[in-house]
Amino acid sequence: MDEFSDDPELPELPTKAMRQMAVALTRAFLAGEPNPAGMRERGGIALGQAWPWLVPLSLHLHFELGSELQAREHDRIVALILAYPRFRAAFAVPGERPKVRGYFPFHPPMGRPPPALADLALPALATPGDLAGWLGLTPGELDWFANAWHQPAATGKLDHYHYRWLAKRSGGARLIEAPKENLRAIQRRILHGILDRVPVHEAAMGCVKGRSVLDNARRHAGSPLLLKMDLRDFFVSIPARRVHALFRSLGYPSATARCLTGLTTHATPAALLRQAPQTKYPSPEERRQRQQWARQFMEHHLPQGAPTSPALANLCAYRLDLRLAGAARAGQARYSRYVDDLAFSCANGDPRHGRRLLNMLQDIVLEEGFTPNWRKTRLAPASTAQRLTGLLVNAHPNLPRGEYDRLKAILTNCRRHGPASQNRDGLPDFRAHLLGRIGWFGQVNPARGEKLHRLFEQIDWA
């Protein structure tokens, strides 16, 4: 009978114990020189005795894998051991089964990222110790800041975040979770050392170096029909497990990816969520939405306020962008996403075409784990004001005439009555504030920007 043919006479085998044994043997084989004699010796140490089948098993793995008998092939080696008939036969007699008597340490190496990302030159951080050294931390400090991911959120002085509630224009409140100084410095190191090196989808326009609100608007200018959609609670909709999967896809072993995830995600303390502003008499639907919203925050998620969150959100939304871009092409439309604002400019101006496309797009958004904000979904034909991230895009990107008139009036009054008369909010550097607004007008509409700048130059700042 062939050595590798199935043996129907073997009784039911203990699969869990066999896998534990295969893992222990794999790590013993990888703990030294990959020659059969050394593998057999270390295997005997792991099992407490030199079982007869260790010799042929070592030879089998040596000839099967050769130079590929390396740590990166850990799972493949485990599978080969589990499939080896003499190893399986050793578990056929319950009272005589081998047991693990010793363990060899094992640190998974950096994995291979997808071929498209092979040339990114990401830092090699095979272990949490490597990550701690790269961040300039001790292992204990790394554990402290990573918060072990699965642990409940700390409160008070033990928490790594500051919190602030901001009122939304559309009603409700937005929670800003800003990391404290030390954690913020760690997150910036991760952002610039890892995340900034990973390309995002070409449709992602927000918080991407070299892309701006103006670039986003130019993509959709002059469209017969503009479809706009907003994603509800975009950052909190991205859970820690998705962030962990992203780091794993970049080649980081599970332990390192777990620490990176803990450093860049956060679970909001329940006591803080009870302080959220709300209407005095919420409806049953509002209460249900509030409960769902609170559950999302109490799970580890991307905190809005962390420097790493926009980059991680863009990378975690890559599949969403890929599918929406494909659907847009099929519907003869152009697609872009500025953080949580989705835009589709349709070549066909028929609103019925837009509604059919919208139904397909909403299904994709839901399938990818996000929720459309139905109240902010709009179909804007060319006959109406097509606004996108604060700009008008009917013919070309432009700022609304009302904003230009208001700023022109402020500058005129500053020239006539002095700057202090117009600084109603008490800004500490009103001059820089006005220059910033004029500079933005100049980027969007150079002619208007030049007119405003001439008015600014006539102001007496003495």
Short mmCIF file of C-alpha atoms in Angstrom, two decimals:
data_model
loop_
_atom_site.label_atom_id
_atom_site.label_comp_id
_atom_site.label_asym_id
_atom_site.label_seq_id
_atom_site.Cartn_x
_atom_site.Cartn_y
_atom_site.Cartn_z
CA MET A 1 0.00 0.00 0.00
CA ASP A 2 1.23 3.54 -0.82
CA GLU A 3 2.63 5.29 2.25
CA PHE A 4 0.41 8.31 1.62
CA SER A 5 -2.85 6.51 0.86
CA ASP A 6 -5.74 6.83 3.28
CA ASP A 7 -6.01 4.10 5.91
CA PRO A 8 -9.73 3.32 6.44
CA GLU A 9 -8.99 1.18 9.50
CA LEU A 10 -7.72 4.08 11.66
CA PRO A 11 -10.21 5.09 14.36
CA GLU A 12 -11.47 8.65 14.78
CA LEU A 13 -8.43 10.80 15.56
CA PRO A 14 -8.15 13.70 18.05
CA THR A 15 -7.79 16.55 15.56
CA LYS A 16 -7.21 19.27 18.17
CA ALA A 17 -4.41 17.36 19.91
CA MET A 18 -2.87 16.47 16.55
CA ARG A 19 -2.81 20.10 15.46
CA GLN A 20 -1.21 21.20 18.74
CA MET A 21 1.42 18.50 18.24
CA ALA A 22 2.01 19.55 14.62
CA VAL A 23 2.47 23.18 15.64
CA ALA A 24 4.92 22.22 18.41
CA LEU A 25 6.93 20.05 16.00
CA THR A 26 6.95 22.77 13.34
CA ARG A 27 8.39 25.29 15.76
CA ALA A 28 10.97 22.76 16.94
CA PHE A 29 12.02 22.05 13.35
CA LEU A 30 12.35 25.80 12.64
CA ALA A 31 14.39 26.52 15.79
CA GLY A 32 17.74 25.47 14.26
CA GLU A 33 19.48 24.19 11.16
CA PRO A 34 16.99 22.69 8.68
CA ASN A 35 18.83 19.36 8.25
CA PRO A 36 17.09 16.03 9.05
CA ALA A 37 19.40 15.14 11.95
CA GLY A 38 18.91 18.47 13.71
CA MET A 39 15.16 18.41 13.08
CA ARG A 40 14.88 14.88 14.53
CA GLU A 41 16.86 15.88 17.61
CA ARG A 42 14.76 18.98 18.31
CA GLY A 43 11.57 17.02 17.61
CA GLY A 44 12.62 14.48 20.24
CA ILE A 45 13.14 17.29 22.76
CA ALA A 46 9.66 18.66 22.01
CA LEU A 47 8.06 15.22 22.49
CA GLY A 48 10.24 14.06 25.38
CA GLN A 49 11.55 11.05 23.43
CA ALA A 50 12.77 10.13 19.96
CA TRP A 51 9.70 8.51 18.45
CA PRO A 52 10.59 6.20 15.53
CA TRP A 53 8.47 8.12 13.03
CA LEU A 54 10.43 11.35 13.64
CA VAL A 55 13.25 10.17 11.34
CA PRO A 56 11.10 9.57 8.22
CA LEU A 57 9.05 12.71 9.01
CA SER A 58 12.21 14.84 9.12
CA LEU A 59 13.43 13.32 5.86
CA HIS A 60 10.03 13.82 4.24
CA LEU A 61 9.91 17.53 5.14
CA HIS A 62 13.53 18.03 4.09
CA PHE A 63 12.97 16.56 0.62
CA GLU A 64 9.50 18.10 0.23
CA LEU A 65 10.48 21.70 1.10
CA GLY A 66 14.26 21.90 0.74
CA SER A 67 15.29 25.58 0.93
CA GLU A 68 11.68 26.58 1.63
CA LEU A 69 11.86 25.04 5.11
CA GLN A 70 11.69 28.52 6.67
CA ALA A 71 9.58 30.37 9.21
CA ARG A 72 7.43 32.03 6.56
CA GLU A 73 6.21 28.55 5.56
CA HIS A 74 5.01 27.78 9.11
CA ASP A 75 1.42 26.96 8.16
CA ARG A 76 2.49 24.86 5.19
CA ILE A 77 4.81 22.78 7.38
CA VAL A 78 1.99 22.22 9.90
CA ALA A 79 -0.26 21.00 7.06
CA LEU A 80 2.41 18.60 5.76
CA ILE A 81 2.91 17.11 9.23
CA LEU A 82 -0.84 16.67 9.71
CA ALA A 83 -1.07 14.86 6.38
CA TYR A 84 1.86 12.52 7.05
CA PRO A 85 0.44 8.97 7.57
CA ARG A 86 2.97 7.80 10.19
CA PHE A 87 2.29 10.91 12.25
CA ARG A 88 -1.46 10.20 12.07
CA ALA A 89 -0.94 6.53 12.91
CA ALA A 90 0.84 7.55 16.15
CA PHE A 91 -2.54 8.77 17.45
CA ALA A 92 -4.42 5.56 16.61
CA VAL A 93 -3.91 3.95 20.06
CA PRO A 94 -5.36 6.26 22.78
CA GLY A 95 -3.07 5.09 25.59
CA GLU A 96 0.10 5.41 23.53
CA ARG A 97 -0.35 8.78 21.87
CA PRO A 98 2.62 11.19 21.89
CA LYS A 99 2.40 14.34 23.99
CA VAL A 100 4.13 17.71 23.84
CA ARG A 101 6.78 17.88 26.57
CA GLY A 102 8.65 21.02 25.55
CA TYR A 103 8.12 24.13 23.48
CA PHE A 104 10.46 26.10 21.25
CA PRO A 105 9.92 29.88 20.89
CA PHE A 106 8.64 31.06 17.54
CA HIS A 107 8.28 34.57 16.10
CA PRO A 108 6.47 34.75 12.77
CA PRO A 109 8.48 36.68 10.19
CA MET A 110 7.19 39.54 8.09
CA GLY A 111 4.82 38.19 5.49
CA ARG A 112 4.64 39.11 1.84
CA PRO A 113 2.30 42.00 0.99
CA PRO A 114 0.28 41.80 -2.24
CA PRO A 115 2.45 42.01 -5.39
CA ALA A 116 1.23 45.55 -6.09
CA LEU A 117 2.63 46.65 -2.71
CA ALA A 118 5.87 44.68 -2.84
CA ASP A 119 8.08 47.76 -3.38
CA LEU A 120 6.75 49.93 -0.56
CA ALA A 121 9.80 49.42 1.70
CA LEU A 122 7.68 49.19 4.84
CA PRO A 123 9.61 48.86 8.12
CA ALA A 124 10.19 45.20 9.03
CA LEU A 125 8.53 44.74 12.43
CA ALA A 126 8.31 40.98 12.93
CA THR A 127 7.66 41.09 16.69
CA PRO A 128 6.09 43.46 19.21
CA GLY A 129 9.64 44.00 20.49
CA ASP A 130 10.69 45.24 17.05
CA LEU A 131 7.67 47.55 17.01
CA ALA A 132 8.49 48.90 20.46
CA GLY A 133 12.08 49.62 19.42
CA TRP A 134 10.93 51.32 16.21
CA LEU A 135 8.58 53.55 18.23
CA GLY A 136 11.21 54.27 20.87
CA LEU A 137 9.20 52.51 23.61
CA THR A 138 9.87 49.74 26.10
CA PRO A 139 7.73 46.59 25.73
CA GLY A 140 5.81 47.63 28.85
CA GLU A 141 5.09 51.08 27.41
CA LEU A 142 3.92 49.50 24.17
CA ASP A 143 1.45 47.31 26.08
CA TRP A 144 0.26 50.37 28.00
CA PHE A 145 -0.44 52.48 24.94
CA ALA A 146 -1.85 49.62 22.86
CA ASN A 147 -4.23 48.84 25.74
CA ALA A 148 -4.19 45.17 24.75
CA TRP A 149 -6.98 45.96 22.23
CA HIS A 150 -9.50 43.61 23.86
CA GLN A 151 -9.46 45.40 27.21
CA PRO A 152 -12.35 47.74 28.12
CA ALA A 153 -11.65 51.43 27.72
CA ALA A 154 -10.00 53.18 30.63
CA THR A 155 -11.38 56.35 32.20
CA GLY A 156 -9.94 59.44 33.79
CA LYS A 157 -6.17 59.75 34.04
CA LEU A 158 -5.69 56.21 32.71
CA ASP A 159 -7.36 57.08 29.41
CA HIS A 160 -5.16 58.02 26.46
CA TYR A 161 -7.76 60.34 24.88
CA HIS A 162 -9.41 63.73 25.38
CA TYR A 163 -13.09 64.03 24.42
CA ARG A 164 -15.19 66.87 23.04
CA TRP A 165 -18.78 67.04 21.80
CA LEU A 166 -19.47 69.17 18.72
CA ALA A 167 -22.94 70.05 17.50
CA LYS A 168 -23.74 69.01 13.92
CA ARG A 169 -25.43 71.44 11.55
CA SER A 170 -27.98 68.78 10.70
CA GLY A 171 -28.72 68.07 14.36
CA GLY A 172 -27.21 65.73 16.90
CA ALA A 173 -23.61 65.76 18.11
CA ARG A 174 -20.24 64.53 16.90
CA LEU A 175 -17.72 63.06 19.34
CA ILE A 176 -14.10 64.10 18.81
CA GLU A 177 -11.68 61.62 20.39
CA ALA A 178 -8.26 63.27 20.35
CA PRO A 179 -5.25 61.29 21.59
CA LYS A 180 -3.12 62.78 24.33
CA GLU A 181 0.33 64.07 23.47
CA ASN A 182 2.35 60.85 23.89
CA LEU A 183 -0.06 58.65 21.98
CA ARG A 184 -0.43 61.31 19.29
CA ALA A 185 3.34 61.24 18.73
CA ILE A 186 3.22 57.44 18.41
CA GLN A 187 0.36 57.62 15.91
CA ARG A 188 2.20 60.20 13.82
CA ARG A 189 5.18 57.84 13.67
CA ILE A 190 2.89 55.07 12.39
CA LEU A 191 1.25 57.48 9.94
CA HIS A 192 4.47 58.75 8.37
CA GLY A 193 6.48 55.53 8.69
CA ILE A 194 3.86 53.05 7.44
CA LEU A 195 0.50 54.40 6.31
CA ASP A 196 1.71 57.28 4.14
CA ARG A 197 3.69 54.76 2.07
CA VAL A 198 0.63 52.70 1.12
CA PRO A 199 -1.28 54.02 -1.92
CA VAL A 200 -5.03 54.57 -1.64
CA HIS A 201 -7.62 54.20 -4.38
CA GLU A 202 -7.52 56.94 -7.01
CA ALA A 203 -11.10 57.90 -6.09
CA ALA A 204 -10.13 58.80 -2.50
CA MET A 205 -9.61 62.57 -2.48
CA GLY A 206 -9.83 63.59 1.18
CA CYS A 207 -6.80 63.57 3.51
CA VAL A 208 -4.54 62.34 0.71
CA LYS A 209 -1.26 64.11 -0.03
CA GLY A 210 -1.44 65.91 -3.38
CA ARG A 211 -5.25 65.83 -3.57
CA SER A 212 -7.63 68.53 -2.40
CA VAL A 213 -11.21 69.74 -2.27
CA LEU A 214 -10.52 71.57 -5.53
CA ASP A 215 -9.27 68.40 -7.24
CA ASN A 216 -12.41 66.63 -6.07
CA ALA A 217 -14.61 69.38 -7.48
CA ARG A 218 -12.81 69.45 -10.85
CA ARG A 219 -13.59 65.77 -11.35
CA HIS A 220 -17.33 66.49 -11.37
CA ALA A 221 -17.53 69.96 -12.95
CA GLY A 222 -20.03 70.44 -15.77
CA SER A 223 -22.01 67.28 -15.08
CA PRO A 224 -25.58 66.94 -16.42
CA LEU A 225 -26.51 65.16 -13.16
CA LEU A 226 -24.66 65.09 -9.85
CA LEU A 227 -25.46 62.36 -7.31
CA LYS A 228 -24.28 62.98 -3.74
CA MET A 229 -24.28 60.55 -0.84
CA ASP A 230 -22.98 60.82 2.72
CA LEU A 231 -21.80 57.96 4.94
CA ARG A 232 -23.14 58.00 8.49
CA ASP A 233 -20.53 57.82 11.30
CA PHE A 234 -17.77 56.97 8.84
CA PHE A 235 -14.85 56.53 11.25
CA VAL A 236 -16.73 54.62 13.93
CA SER A 237 -18.09 52.30 11.21
CA ILE A 238 -14.57 50.91 10.71
CA PRO A 239 -14.00 48.35 13.50
CA ALA A 240 -10.68 47.17 14.91
CA ARG A 241 -10.93 43.82 13.12
CA ARG A 242 -10.84 45.60 9.75
CA VAL A 243 -7.81 47.64 10.83
CA HIS A 244 -6.10 44.45 12.05
CA ALA A 245 -6.79 42.79 8.69
CA LEU A 246 -5.25 45.76 6.91
CA PHE A 247 -1.99 45.53 8.89
CA ARG A 248 -1.92 41.77 8.31
CA SER A 249 -2.33 42.33 4.56
CA LEU A 250 0.75 44.58 4.67
CA GLY A 251 2.77 41.59 5.89
CA TYR A 252 2.84 42.23 9.65
CA PRO A 253 2.55 39.10 11.83
CA SER A 254 -0.55 38.80 13.99
CA ALA A 255 1.12 39.94 17.23
CA THR A 256 2.58 43.06 15.61
CA ALA A 257 -0.66 43.81 13.76
CA ARG A 258 -2.53 43.45 17.04
CA CYS A 259 -0.31 46.07 18.70
CA LEU A 260 -0.60 48.44 15.74
CA THR A 261 -4.37 48.04 15.88
CA GLY A 262 -4.43 48.78 19.60
CA LEU A 263 -2.39 51.94 19.05
CA THR A 264 -4.70 53.29 16.36
CA THR A 265 -8.20 52.26 17.52
CA HIS A 266 -10.19 53.11 20.62
CA ALA A 267 -13.27 52.00 22.54
CA THR A 268 -15.20 54.88 24.06
CA PRO A 269 -16.07 54.60 27.77
CA ALA A 270 -19.78 54.00 28.29
CA ALA A 271 -19.96 56.73 30.93
CA LEU A 272 -18.92 59.31 28.34
CA LEU A 273 -21.56 58.19 25.84
CA ARG A 274 -24.27 58.80 28.45
CA GLN A 275 -23.27 62.46 28.37
CA ALA A 276 -24.07 62.83 24.68
CA PRO A 277 -26.44 65.75 23.93
CA GLN A 278 -29.86 64.55 22.85
CA THR A 279 -33.39 65.76 22.36
CA LYS A 280 -35.51 65.92 25.48
CA TYR A 281 -38.19 63.54 24.21
CA PRO A 282 -36.60 61.27 21.60
CA SER A 283 -38.83 59.13 19.39
CA PRO A 284 -38.58 55.31 19.49
CA GLU A 285 -36.64 55.43 16.21
CA GLU A 286 -34.22 57.99 17.63
CA ARG A 287 -33.69 55.85 20.73
CA ARG A 288 -32.99 52.79 18.58
CA GLN A 289 -30.47 54.70 16.47
CA ARG A 290 -28.83 56.07 19.60
CA GLN A 291 -28.41 52.56 21.06
CA GLN A 292 -26.89 51.30 17.82
CA TRP A 293 -24.60 54.35 17.70
CA ALA A 294 -23.46 53.74 21.30
CA ARG A 295 -22.71 50.06 20.63
CA GLN A 296 -20.43 51.04 17.74
CA PHE A 297 -18.51 53.50 19.92
CA MET A 298 -18.08 50.98 22.75
CA GLU A 299 -16.34 48.61 20.33
CA HIS A 300 -12.79 49.44 19.21
CA HIS A 301 -13.02 51.73 16.18
CA LEU A 302 -11.14 54.50 14.40
CA PRO A 303 -11.33 57.57 16.66
CA GLN A 304 -12.23 60.81 14.90
CA GLY A 305 -9.41 63.07 16.04
CA ALA A 306 -6.46 60.67 15.78
CA PRO A 307 -3.86 61.56 13.09
CA THR A 308 -3.88 57.97 11.80
CA SER A 309 -7.65 57.67 11.36
CA PRO A 310 -8.08 59.42 7.96
CA ALA A 311 -5.30 57.35 6.35
CA LEU A 312 -6.56 54.11 7.88
CA ALA A 313 -10.12 54.93 6.83
CA ASN A 314 -9.02 55.51 3.22
CA LEU A 315 -7.10 52.22 3.17
CA CYS A 316 -9.88 50.24 4.86
CA ALA A 317 -12.38 51.69 2.37
CA TYR A 318 -10.31 50.53 -0.62
CA ARG A 319 -12.72 47.73 -1.48
CA LEU A 320 -15.67 50.13 -1.14
CA ASP A 321 -13.96 52.57 -3.53
CA LEU A 322 -13.11 49.76 -5.93
CA ARG A 323 -16.70 48.53 -6.13
CA LEU A 324 -18.26 51.98 -6.33
CA ALA A 325 -15.83 53.05 -9.05
CA GLY A 326 -16.72 49.92 -11.03
CA ALA A 327 -20.45 50.53 -10.59
CA ALA A 328 -19.99 54.16 -11.64
CA ARG A 329 -18.17 53.13 -14.84
CA ALA A 330 -20.97 50.70 -15.63
CA GLY A 331 -23.46 53.54 -15.16
CA GLN A 332 -21.41 56.02 -17.26
CA ALA A 333 -20.49 58.12 -14.24
CA ARG A 334 -17.36 59.40 -12.50
CA TYR A 335 -16.85 58.65 -8.81
CA SER A 336 -14.89 60.20 -5.98
CA ARG A 337 -14.96 60.08 -2.18
CA TYR A 338 -13.88 62.98 0.03
CA VAL A 339 -13.68 61.26 3.46
CA ASP A 340 -17.37 60.40 4.00
CA ASP A 341 -18.83 62.41 1.07
CA LEU A 342 -19.46 60.33 -2.05
CA ALA A 343 -20.00 62.00 -5.42
CA PHE A 344 -21.05 60.59 -8.79
CA SER A 345 -21.27 62.78 -11.90
CA CYS A 346 -23.46 61.14 -14.53
CA ALA A 347 -23.13 61.62 -18.27
CA ASN A 348 -26.87 60.88 -18.55
CA GLY A 349 -28.91 63.75 -17.11
CA ASP A 350 -32.13 61.72 -16.80
CA PRO A 351 -33.13 61.59 -13.09
CA ARG A 352 -34.55 58.09 -13.62
CA HIS A 353 -31.09 56.90 -14.60
CA GLY A 354 -29.72 58.56 -11.47
CA ARG A 355 -32.23 56.81 -9.22
CA ARG A 356 -31.46 53.41 -10.74
CA LEU A 357 -27.76 54.02 -10.20
CA LEU A 358 -28.42 55.19 -6.65
CA ASN A 359 -30.19 51.94 -5.75
CA MET A 360 -27.21 49.90 -6.91
CA LEU A 361 -24.72 52.16 -5.09
CA GLN A 362 -26.62 52.02 -1.81
CA ASP A 363 -26.59 48.21 -1.90
CA ILE A 364 -22.80 48.25 -2.32
CA VAL A 365 -22.34 50.68 0.56
CA LEU A 366 -24.42 48.49 2.89
CA GLU A 367 -22.64 45.29 1.80
CA GLU A 368 -19.28 46.91 2.64
CA GLY A 369 -20.34 47.62 6.21
CA PHE A 370 -21.19 51.32 5.90
CA THR A 371 -24.50 53.13 6.26
CA PRO A 372 -25.76 55.82 3.86
CA ASN A 373 -27.14 58.97 5.44
CA TRP A 374 -30.43 58.97 3.61
CA ARG A 375 -31.24 62.59 4.54
CA LYS A 376 -28.10 63.84 2.78
CA THR A 377 -28.57 61.85 -0.43
CA ARG A 378 -29.23 64.22 -3.34
CA LEU A 379 -29.74 64.17 -7.10
CA ALA A 380 -28.77 67.58 -8.50
CA PRO A 381 -29.43 68.26 -12.21
CA ALA A 382 -27.49 70.96 -14.06
CA SER A 383 -30.47 73.32 -13.79
CA THR A 384 -29.92 73.59 -10.01
CA ALA A 385 -26.94 74.71 -7.90
CA GLN A 386 -24.62 71.69 -7.81
CA ARG A 387 -22.65 72.00 -4.57
CA LEU A 388 -19.83 69.65 -3.67
CA THR A 389 -17.73 70.03 -0.49
CA GLY A 390 -18.51 73.73 -0.33
CA LEU A 391 -17.91 74.51 -4.01
CA LEU A 392 -20.23 75.07 -6.95
CA VAL A 393 -19.42 72.71 -9.84
CA ASN A 394 -22.12 73.49 -12.44
CA ALA A 395 -19.63 74.77 -15.05
CA HIS A 396 -16.29 74.89 -13.22
CA PRO A 397 -15.31 74.86 -9.52
CA ASN A 398 -16.28 78.15 -7.92
CA LEU A 399 -17.24 79.55 -4.54
CA PRO A 400 -20.83 80.75 -4.07
CA ARG A 401 -21.34 84.41 -4.96
CA GLY A 402 -22.75 85.10 -1.50
CA GLU A 403 -19.48 84.10 0.18
CA TYR A 404 -17.52 86.39 -2.12
CA ASP A 405 -19.87 89.29 -1.42
CA ARG A 406 -19.66 88.78 2.35
CA LEU A 407 -15.87 88.71 2.39
CA LYS A 408 -15.71 91.72 0.07
CA ALA A 409 -18.00 93.63 2.45
CA ILE A 410 -15.83 92.68 5.46
CA LEU A 411 -12.69 93.93 3.69
CA THR A 412 -14.39 97.13 2.59
CA ASN A 413 -15.56 97.84 6.17
CA CYS A 414 -12.08 97.05 7.48
CA ARG A 415 -10.68 99.69 5.12
CA ARG A 416 -13.31 102.27 6.13
CA HIS A 417 -13.76 101.63 9.86
CA GLY A 418 -10.68 99.64 10.87
CA PRO A 419 -10.15 95.87 11.29
CA ALA A 420 -11.32 95.81 14.92
CA SER A 421 -14.85 96.75 13.83
CA GLN A 422 -15.14 93.50 11.83
CA ASN A 423 -13.44 91.07 14.22
CA ARG A 424 -16.70 90.14 15.90
CA ASP A 425 -15.43 86.73 17.08
CA GLY A 426 -12.36 88.20 18.75
CA LEU A 427 -9.87 86.20 16.70
CA PRO A 428 -6.31 86.68 18.02
CA ASP A 429 -4.82 87.02 14.52
CA PHE A 430 -7.59 88.50 12.41
CA ARG A 431 -5.13 89.57 9.72
CA ALA A 432 -3.93 85.99 9.13
CA HIS A 433 -7.55 84.81 9.17
CA LEU A 434 -8.50 87.19 6.35
CA LEU A 435 -5.38 86.30 4.35
CA GLY A 436 -6.28 82.63 4.62
CA ARG A 437 -9.79 83.22 3.30
CA ILE A 438 -8.46 85.38 0.47
CA GLY A 439 -5.89 82.73 -0.40
CA TRP A 440 -8.61 80.10 -0.65
CA PHE A 441 -10.65 82.34 -2.98
CA GLY A 442 -7.52 82.84 -5.08
CA GLN A 443 -7.04 79.09 -5.49
CA VAL A 444 -10.62 78.55 -6.65
CA ASN A 445 -11.12 81.77 -8.61
CA PRO A 446 -7.86 83.69 -9.23
CA ALA A 447 -9.63 86.77 -10.66
CA ARG A 448 -11.83 87.24 -7.60
CA GLY A 449 -8.94 86.41 -5.33
CA GLU A 450 -6.90 89.22 -6.88
CA LYS A 451 -9.74 91.73 -6.34
CA LEU A 452 -10.04 90.74 -2.69
CA HIS A 453 -6.29 90.98 -2.19
CA ARG A 454 -6.24 94.54 -3.56
CA LEU A 455 -8.90 95.49 -1.00
CA PHE A 456 -6.86 93.84 1.75
CA GLU A 457 -3.79 95.89 0.86
CA GLN A 458 -5.76 99.09 1.46
CA ILE A 459 -6.49 98.22 5.12
CA ASP A 460 -4.61 100.16 7.78
CA TRP A 461 -3.34 97.61 10.32
CA ALA A 462 -1.48 100.15 12.44
#
